[in-house]
Amino acid sequence: MAKEKVIILGAGIAGSQAALELAEDYDVHIFTKSALLASNSALAQGGIAAAVHPDDEPLSHYRDTLIAGHFENNRKAVRLLVEEAPHIIEELRQAGFLFDCTPNGKLLFGLEGAHSAPRILHAGGDQTGLLLTRFLHDRFPASVKLHTYEMASSILLDQDGHAAGIRTFTTKDGHCHFYHCDHLIIATGGAGQLFGNTSNDASITGDGIAMAIQVGAAIRDLSAIQFHPTLYFANGRAVGLVSEAVRGQGAVLVDQSGRALMAGEHPLADLAPRDIVSKVLFRAQNAGCSIFLDLSKVTDFEAKFPHITAMLDENQEPFRQTKKIPVQPGAHFLMGGIATNLSGQTSVPDLYAIGEAASTGVHGSNRLASNSLLEAFVFSKRAADQIKRTTISHKKMAIIPKKDCLSGGVSLPERTLLQEKVRQALGIERSEESLEHLLSFLKAYSFPSCQVVDSDTLERRNMCILAARMAENALTQLRQTEIEMRS
Ligand SMILES: Cc1cc2nc3c(=O)[nH]c(=O)nc-3n(C[C@H](O)[C@H](O)[C@H](O)COP(=O)(O)OP(=O)(O)OC[C@H]3O[C@@H](n4cnc5c(N)ncnc54)[C@H](O)[C@@H]3O)c2cc1C
C-alpha cells in the first residue's frame, strides 16, 4: 500500500525534526523557498534552554518562562515544554550531537536574560542553530524529498475543507506546480522581515501564516512581536544579532558617555526580560542617545563568540580597540501566529503548524530567551505523533482553482515603504493613531488571492496581509486595555 503523503513547508528546526519523526512511515516532502540552510534556526546563537544542570529543575524553568511571558502563557504548553526539554537534550546527545563541554566533558551552560540560572546549552560557541540544523539535515534518509528554491504560494483544500495540497513555484523560473497531500505542516517561521530592522533571515516574511489566513485558519495574538535589544547596526542598518549570551558573560549596555542604561531599571539590570530592556533602549534612543554593548568585562570574547566576531570583522567594526559594539533594538520573534492545540493541529482539518509560525500560547506576551529552539523540537514531535494517530479514511482530492498563475490584478507598496509603515505602527510603542494610519495606508492597495509567480511580489502580498491582521489585533488590544483602565 502506498504511504500517506506529508508535505512540510520549511526546513528550519521545526520542519526538519517533524520530517525525521515521520520519514519512516510516510512519504515526506519538504519545501524551502531558498537554500536548505536559509532559516532563522540556522542563525540561532545563544542556544537551547533546558533544566539539565544538577542544581536546576524544570519547575524553575517553568517559573522563568511565565515571568518573562507576563503570566499570559498557556500553562499546559509551558509545562510540556520544560518537562520535555531534558529528554530532547538527552536524545540529541545520544544521536551524536555535541554541545559545548569543559575539557573534562561536563556540559557548559550559558546565562541569558530572565533566566534564574545558567541553563542554555550551546554548540560551536554561538553557532548552535547552524550546527543543530545541519545535524538534522544530515540525518534525513534518502526517502525524504527535498524541494529547495520552491516557494509555496497557497494551500489547497478538498471539498470537505480539509488541507489537501499546495501550490508552489520554482523561484528561479516561476514555474507553477501543484501537489496533493494527506497531511500538511506549516513550519515557515515568523515574520521578522515585515520590519526593516530585524535579526531575521531574508526568507522570513510570514508566508505560511498568510497562506493559513487565506484558507480561514484561526490566528492568535498576531501583534505579539518580540524586539531584541541588541541588533548590531552598521551603516544605519541592522546587520545581525549580538546574542544575549554576551550580556550573560558580563557585557553592559551603555550610552555614548558610558552611562549604564539598565542600572536601576530592573533588578536583573542588563539581563532583564527582553521586552523591558528593549523599551528602555528605545526611549534612550528617542532621547538622542547612541547605544553600545560595552565588552570590557567579557573575557575571551572572540573564542566564545566566533560567529559574532566574524560578523563584526566583515563589517570592519573596530570592537577590539573600542571594546564596544553599536546596537539598537529590532524585530526578532513572533509570539503569535497560526493558532494550534498542543499537538500542532490548526482549526483547518489536516493542517498543522509548528515552530515560530504556530501559536500554542507557550511564550505568553514575551518569549523567554532560548525557548524557541526548544519549542521547535517539542511541538514538532507532538505534531508528528498526532499525524501518526490520525486516519485518513478516504482519498482526498485537492480543489485546484481554475484561474491559476495570474500575475495581474495586484497593487502593492514598495517593500521598504511597507517596512517603514509597519515599524511606525507596530514597533515597541504603539498608538491607535499610528495603527489606524497603517490600516488606511494598506487600504490603498489590493492584494487578492490570485496566484503570483515571483517571490518579491508574493512576499510583499503576504507581508501586507499580515500587517493588516497585526494592526487590527494590536488595535483591539489597545482598546481593550483602555476599557480595562477606565473601569
Ligand atoms: C539571529 C537569531 C538568533 C536566534 N537565537 C536563538 C537562540 O539562541 N535560541 C532560541 O531558542 N531561539 C533563537 N532564535 C529564534 C529561533 O531561531 C527561531 O524562532 C526558530 O529557529 C524558528 O524555527 P522554525 O523551524 O519555526 O522556522 P525557521 O527556522 O525560521 O525556518 C523557516 C523555514 O521556512 C521556509 N519557508 C518560509 N516561507 C516559505 C514558503 N513560502 N515556501 C517554502 N518554504 C518557506 C524557509 O525557507 C525556512 O526553511 C533566534 C532567531 C534569530 C533570527
XYZ file of C-alpha atoms and ligand atoms in Angstrom:
540
model
C 0.000 0.000 0.000
C 1.245 3.495 -0.869
C 2.370 5.533 2.099
C 0.359 8.612 3.077
C 1.977 11.820 1.912
C 3.075 14.584 4.277
C 4.121 17.969 2.933
C 6.241 20.116 5.234
C 6.774 23.770 4.386
C 10.107 24.819 5.867
C 13.371 23.130 6.827
C 14.279 25.022 9.979
C 14.433 23.010 13.179
C 10.650 22.580 13.422
C 10.168 21.302 9.865
C 13.320 19.180 9.884
C 12.550 17.493 13.200
C 8.999 16.730 12.019
C 10.437 15.195 8.830
C 12.747 12.947 10.847
C 9.876 11.808 13.054
C 7.728 10.899 10.033
C 10.294 9.720 7.486
C 9.979 6.022 8.208
C 6.216 5.684 7.858
C 5.259 8.473 5.418
C 6.128 9.831 2.011
C 7.689 13.092 3.260
C 8.276 16.161 1.055
C 9.970 19.300 2.388
C 9.816 22.665 0.630
C 12.059 25.651 1.211
C 11.820 28.934 -0.594
C 15.572 29.378 -0.831
C 18.665 27.388 0.218
C 18.159 24.487 2.616
C 20.050 26.253 5.394
C 18.414 29.676 4.949
C 16.278 29.944 8.077
C 16.142 31.606 11.465
C 17.016 28.261 13.013
C 20.427 28.337 11.352
C 21.026 31.852 12.745
C 20.308 30.983 16.386
C 23.289 31.927 18.510
C 22.590 31.641 22.232
C 21.383 28.041 22.292
C 18.617 25.919 23.707
C 17.186 26.185 27.208
C 16.785 23.043 29.333
C 16.932 22.384 33.058
C 19.613 19.686 32.934
C 22.188 21.126 35.343
C 22.154 19.156 38.627
C 21.235 22.352 40.538
C 18.431 23.253 38.163
C 14.908 21.884 37.780
C 12.059 22.152 35.255
C 9.948 23.987 37.839
C 12.431 26.852 37.870
C 12.461 26.919 34.048
C 8.629 26.918 34.186
C 8.593 29.873 36.573
C 11.077 31.886 34.500
C 9.054 31.245 31.316
C 5.873 32.511 32.981
C 7.526 35.568 34.497
C 9.110 36.563 31.158
C 5.745 35.955 29.408
C 3.909 38.144 31.958
C 1.849 35.103 33.007
C -0.061 35.291 29.736
C 1.309 31.894 28.692
C -0.677 28.728 28.142
C 0.495 26.940 31.276
C -0.099 23.461 29.931
C 2.109 24.260 26.971
C 4.826 25.652 29.249
C 4.721 22.573 31.423
C 5.136 20.319 28.402
C 7.963 22.486 27.131
C 10.057 22.486 30.280
C 9.388 18.838 31.156
C 10.274 17.639 27.664
C 13.437 19.777 27.493
C 15.827 17.397 29.318
C 14.610 14.472 27.156
C 15.210 16.461 23.957
C 18.770 17.226 25.057
C 19.397 13.612 26.007
C 18.059 12.371 22.644
C 20.230 14.835 20.735
C 23.321 13.778 22.666
C 22.501 10.091 22.204
C 22.165 10.737 18.472
C 25.670 12.246 18.489
C 25.103 16.000 18.696
C 27.970 17.698 20.509
C 27.023 20.501 22.868
C 29.911 22.618 24.161
C 31.619 20.992 27.151
C 34.506 21.643 29.511
C 37.766 19.791 28.732
C 36.669 17.066 31.164
C 33.377 16.523 29.339
C 30.943 18.464 31.539
C 28.228 20.441 29.737
C 28.751 24.207 29.627
C 25.725 26.366 30.463
C 25.161 29.910 29.242
C 23.133 32.554 31.037
C 20.570 34.695 29.229
C 18.020 37.348 30.122
C 15.314 36.490 32.686
C 16.713 33.001 33.431
C 17.288 32.470 37.139
C 20.102 30.004 36.418
C 22.608 29.341 33.632
C 20.701 26.734 31.579
C 21.436 27.493 27.933
C 23.182 24.643 26.139
C 25.165 25.750 23.130
C 27.395 24.444 20.386
C 30.332 25.930 18.483
C 30.186 28.877 20.932
C 27.494 30.972 19.259
C 26.672 28.659 16.321
C 24.112 26.393 17.993
C 21.386 26.955 15.406
C 23.608 26.299 12.405
C 25.110 23.137 13.879
C 21.763 21.783 15.064
C 20.039 22.464 11.734
C 22.875 20.800 9.800
C 22.815 17.881 12.204
C 19.104 17.299 11.488
C 19.544 17.722 7.717
C 22.424 15.244 7.697
C 20.132 12.645 9.259
C 17.414 12.870 6.573
C 17.058 9.454 4.973
C 17.112 9.320 1.157
C 13.339 8.803 1.159
C 12.758 12.432 2.278
C 12.253 14.506 -0.873
C 13.719 17.978 -0.741
C 12.275 20.756 -2.905
C 14.585 23.710 -2.373
C 14.060 27.095 -4.052
C 10.398 26.166 -4.428
C 8.141 28.675 -2.732
C 4.722 27.623 -1.508
C 2.142 30.203 -2.533
C -1.150 28.769 -1.309
C -2.854 25.923 0.488
C -5.354 23.768 -1.392
C -8.395 22.380 0.371
C -10.635 19.464 -0.645
C -14.449 19.506 -0.912
C -14.770 18.951 2.838
C -12.479 21.846 3.714
C -9.544 19.618 4.690
C -5.987 20.610 3.779
C -5.199 18.536 0.711
C -2.270 20.106 -1.100
C -0.275 23.175 -2.021
C 0.670 25.196 -4.998
C 4.211 26.348 -5.403
C 6.503 27.903 -7.935
C 10.172 27.435 -8.511
C 11.819 30.702 -7.581
C 14.403 30.539 -10.377
C 11.962 30.354 -13.300
C 8.445 30.936 -11.876
C 7.165 27.516 -12.964
C 3.920 26.652 -11.176
C 3.363 23.268 -9.501
C 0.532 21.566 -7.621
C 0.996 18.826 -5.042
C -1.608 16.721 -3.294
C -1.025 15.506 0.233
C -2.749 13.782 3.125
C -1.268 15.982 5.857
C 0.192 19.472 5.534
C 2.591 21.016 8.068
C 3.416 24.705 8.070
C 6.871 25.328 9.536
C 7.677 28.558 7.716
C 8.830 30.521 10.768
C 7.844 34.017 11.866
C 7.590 37.344 10.092
C 10.591 39.480 11.096
C 11.081 40.843 7.586
C 7.915 42.921 7.982
C 10.279 45.271 9.762
C 13.308 46.711 8.021
C 15.433 46.360 11.116
C 15.291 42.721 12.067
C 17.522 39.875 13.141
C 15.604 37.508 10.853
C 16.754 35.685 7.748
C 15.655 37.250 4.439
C 13.277 34.326 3.826
C 11.134 35.041 6.894
C 8.212 37.058 5.529
C 5.281 35.346 7.236
C 4.286 33.316 4.157
C 2.864 30.304 5.963
C 0.759 32.468 8.253
C -0.586 34.474 5.290
C -1.467 31.231 3.478
C -3.247 29.942 6.578
C -5.195 33.219 6.879
C -6.311 32.810 3.279
C -7.893 29.418 3.978
C -9.586 30.740 7.105
C -7.364 29.156 9.769
C -7.694 30.669 13.246
C -4.895 33.069 14.123
C -3.795 34.050 17.634
C -2.011 37.113 19.113
C -0.583 38.167 15.776
C 0.617 41.526 17.035
C 2.731 39.960 19.802
C 6.196 40.707 18.447
C 9.398 40.466 20.438
C 12.035 43.124 19.891
C 15.562 42.020 20.690
C 17.562 44.731 22.463
C 20.873 44.138 20.701
C 20.867 44.050 16.936
C 24.226 45.032 15.500
C 23.932 48.111 13.327
C 26.426 49.139 10.640
C 25.935 51.975 8.152
C 22.487 52.706 9.564
C 21.008 49.243 9.110
C 20.637 46.068 11.150
C 23.248 43.539 10.063
C 22.709 40.730 12.579
C 22.240 39.825 16.188
C 24.504 40.091 19.208
C 23.235 37.304 21.420
C 22.028 37.936 24.941
C 24.655 35.391 25.937
C 27.189 38.217 25.508
C 25.452 40.089 28.328
C 25.374 36.773 30.168
C 29.194 36.923 30.012
C 29.274 40.421 31.539
C 28.696 42.897 28.672
C 26.840 46.068 29.704
C 24.520 48.351 27.718
C 25.843 51.901 27.818
C 25.248 55.215 26.076
C 27.876 57.339 24.325
C 29.093 58.722 27.654
C 29.484 55.249 29.188
C 26.377 55.507 31.394
C 24.946 52.041 32.174
C 21.462 52.218 30.673
C 19.869 49.349 32.607
C 21.160 50.388 36.039
C 18.162 50.979 38.313
C 15.657 49.923 35.626
C 15.113 46.323 36.758
C 16.578 44.060 39.462
C 18.210 41.919 36.725
C 19.671 45.045 35.040
C 21.176 44.024 31.674
C 19.658 40.565 31.950
C 16.091 41.756 32.489
C 13.427 40.272 30.173
C 13.836 41.353 26.550
C 10.716 43.492 26.332
C 11.824 45.553 29.323
C 15.381 46.085 28.055
C 14.136 46.950 24.550
C 11.732 49.574 25.917
C 14.468 51.242 27.975
C 16.773 51.340 24.938
C 14.001 52.598 22.654
C 13.308 55.508 24.993
C 17.026 56.250 25.339
C 17.293 56.342 21.549
C 14.354 58.723 21.311
C 16.100 60.935 23.847
C 19.041 61.134 21.446
C 21.371 58.510 22.948
C 23.561 56.169 20.931
C 23.668 52.678 22.401
C 26.634 50.348 22.767
C 27.399 46.993 24.297
C 30.453 47.531 26.464
C 32.615 44.396 26.264
C 35.266 45.441 28.806
C 34.205 42.770 31.299
C 33.869 39.897 28.791
C 36.846 37.556 28.758
C 37.827 35.599 25.604
C 35.061 37.254 23.562
C 36.396 36.025 20.215
C 36.718 32.410 21.335
C 33.294 32.361 22.973
C 31.507 34.137 20.123
C 33.237 33.235 16.840
C 30.157 33.880 14.701
C 29.565 37.366 16.145
C 33.287 38.112 15.810
C 33.158 37.152 12.102
C 30.116 39.399 11.572
C 31.879 42.350 13.237
C 35.045 41.748 11.223
C 33.118 41.534 7.963
C 31.748 44.988 8.720
C 35.138 46.298 9.862
C 33.817 47.120 13.314
C 36.786 48.216 15.462
C 35.485 46.445 18.589
C 38.944 45.203 19.597
C 40.099 48.785 20.062
C 36.871 50.369 21.336
C 35.642 47.338 23.349
C 32.193 48.412 22.200
C 29.588 47.238 19.692
C 26.929 49.690 18.416
C 23.489 48.139 18.939
C 19.783 49.008 18.728
C 16.578 47.086 19.386
C 14.883 45.429 16.394
C 12.177 42.919 15.460
C 13.185 39.400 16.449
C 10.442 36.884 17.222
C 6.711 36.375 16.700
C 4.899 35.048 19.769
C 1.586 34.907 17.895
C 0.801 33.010 14.727
C -1.432 30.207 13.489
C -3.499 29.053 16.466
C -2.822 25.401 17.304
C -3.559 22.979 20.073
C -0.686 21.234 21.829
C -0.437 18.690 19.008
C 0.087 21.258 16.267
C -3.462 20.964 14.903
C -4.920 24.147 13.447
C -8.608 24.925 13.006
C -8.383 23.520 9.439
C -8.513 19.708 9.434
C -5.233 18.008 8.389
C -3.401 21.338 8.534
C -0.683 21.557 11.206
C 1.549 24.424 12.273
C 4.748 24.137 14.289
C 7.708 26.284 15.337
C 7.577 30.047 15.136
C 4.698 30.032 12.608
C 2.466 28.445 15.254
C 0.955 29.908 18.355
C 0.328 27.477 21.189
C 0.439 30.337 23.677
C 3.607 28.874 25.211
C 5.538 32.163 25.203
C 2.850 34.440 26.632
C 3.459 38.050 25.679
C 7.272 37.832 25.753
C 9.329 34.731 24.929
C 11.987 33.649 27.392
C 15.390 33.560 25.701
C 16.360 30.234 24.081
C 12.910 28.698 24.493
C 12.276 28.850 20.771
C 14.583 26.113 19.506
C 13.158 24.037 22.330
C 9.602 24.831 21.217
C 10.512 23.772 17.663
C 11.679 20.356 18.900
C 8.918 19.710 21.421
C 5.916 20.670 19.305
C 7.154 19.183 16.020
C 7.436 15.828 17.765
C 3.936 16.205 19.139
C 2.516 17.142 15.723
C 4.204 14.090 14.187
C 2.686 11.894 16.911
C -0.734 13.364 16.158
C -0.345 12.644 12.442
C 0.536 9.044 13.291
C -2.665 8.794 15.330
C -4.808 10.257 12.510
C -6.550 8.019 9.995
C -7.287 9.449 6.579
C -10.365 7.470 5.643
C -10.776 8.493 2.009
C -8.656 9.607 -0.913
C -8.611 13.385 -0.790
C -8.826 15.478 -3.935
C -7.469 18.988 -3.668
C -9.567 21.576 -5.469
C -7.324 23.334 -7.933
C -8.611 26.849 -8.669
C -9.441 27.452 -12.326
C -7.621 30.761 -12.614
C -4.016 29.957 -11.887
C -0.727 31.663 -12.398
C -2.267 35.095 -12.906
C 0.196 37.778 -12.037
C -2.014 40.790 -12.757
C -4.573 42.470 -10.517
C -2.199 43.096 -7.656
C -1.063 46.505 -6.485
C 1.395 46.533 -3.634
C 3.599 49.023 -1.784
C 7.358 49.041 -2.179
C 9.000 46.779 0.394
C 10.964 49.490 2.205
C 7.953 51.803 2.378
C 5.816 48.990 3.791
C 8.515 48.095 6.329
C 8.766 51.718 7.448
C 4.977 51.977 7.886
C 4.965 48.723 9.858
C 7.817 49.964 12.057
C 5.979 53.185 12.822
C 2.732 51.420 13.730
C 3.750 48.066 15.198
C 7.052 48.958 16.823
C 7.970 48.920 20.509
C 5.456 51.639 21.387
C 2.095 51.736 19.634
C -0.816 54.150 19.426
C -4.337 53.927 17.996
C -3.465 56.717 15.611
C -0.403 55.016 14.120
C -2.230 51.686 13.811
C -5.187 53.319 12.061
C -2.742 55.105 9.794
C -1.187 51.756 8.793
C -4.614 50.282 8.085
C -5.654 53.176 5.863
C -2.260 53.055 4.087
C -2.855 49.370 3.295
C -6.389 50.055 2.039
C -4.934 51.942 -0.918
C -3.515 48.680 -2.267
C -5.135 45.495 -3.483
C -3.784 42.051 -2.737
C -6.294 39.483 -3.965
C -5.701 35.765 -3.716
C -4.861 35.183 -7.381
C -1.704 33.220 -7.969
C 1.545 35.164 -8.063
C 4.658 33.599 -9.505
C 7.501 35.818 -8.447
C 8.838 35.761 -4.940
C 9.166 39.508 -4.441
C 5.509 40.166 -5.310
C 4.274 37.212 -3.299
C 6.326 38.201 -0.253
C 5.022 41.769 -0.375
C 1.483 40.475 -0.686
C 1.950 38.181 2.298
C 3.532 40.996 4.281
C 0.509 43.231 3.537
C -1.923 40.505 4.628
C -0.019 40.078 7.881
C 0.492 43.791 8.512
C -3.271 44.366 8.243
C -4.098 41.497 10.613
C -1.385 42.565 13.054
C -2.616 46.153 13.099
C -6.224 45.037 13.674
C -5.110 42.762 16.506
C -2.967 45.485 18.097
C -5.826 47.999 17.855
C -8.245 45.600 19.550
C -5.747 45.045 22.339
C -5.064 48.747 22.844
C -8.799 49.466 23.030
C -9.390 46.623 25.465
C -6.590 47.879 27.708
C -8.114 51.339 27.633
C -11.534 49.974 28.650
C -9.929 47.952 31.470
C -8.041 51.015 32.716
C -11.206 53.120 32.748
C -13.418 50.581 34.514
C 19.514 35.803 14.729
C 18.621 34.919 15.546
C 19.110 34.314 16.679
C 18.280 33.480 17.432
N 18.804 32.838 18.524
C 18.030 31.948 19.180
C 18.572 31.159 20.238
O 19.758 31.262 20.553
N 17.757 30.282 20.861
C 16.430 30.131 20.535
O 15.750 29.312 21.146
N 15.904 30.851 19.524
C 16.669 31.730 18.838
N 16.126 32.437 17.812
C 14.754 32.141 17.394
C 14.743 30.818 16.640
O 15.900 30.707 15.847
C 13.526 30.668 15.740
O 12.367 31.051 16.408
C 13.352 29.210 15.325
O 14.562 28.727 14.808
C 12.247 29.081 14.304
O 12.325 27.796 13.742
P 11.291 27.334 12.652
O 11.714 25.968 12.251
O 9.925 27.537 13.157
O 11.471 28.365 11.443
P 12.766 28.805 10.628
O 13.989 28.218 11.198
O 12.719 30.270 10.503
O 12.540 28.124 9.196
C 11.585 28.591 8.290
C 11.659 27.754 7.016
O 10.502 28.022 6.223
C 10.884 28.172 4.872
N 9.864 28.989 4.199
C 9.388 30.207 4.541
N 8.433 30.599 3.682
C 8.292 29.610 2.778
C 7.477 29.414 1.615
N 6.588 30.333 1.205
N 7.608 28.274 0.897
C 8.507 27.318 1.276
N 9.305 27.453 2.355
C 9.197 28.578 3.084
C 12.259 28.807 4.936
O 12.902 28.603 3.704
C 12.849 28.015 6.120
O 13.326 26.780 5.649
C 16.943 33.282 17.048
C 16.450 33.913 15.905
C 17.276 34.719 15.148
C 16.724 35.366 13.927
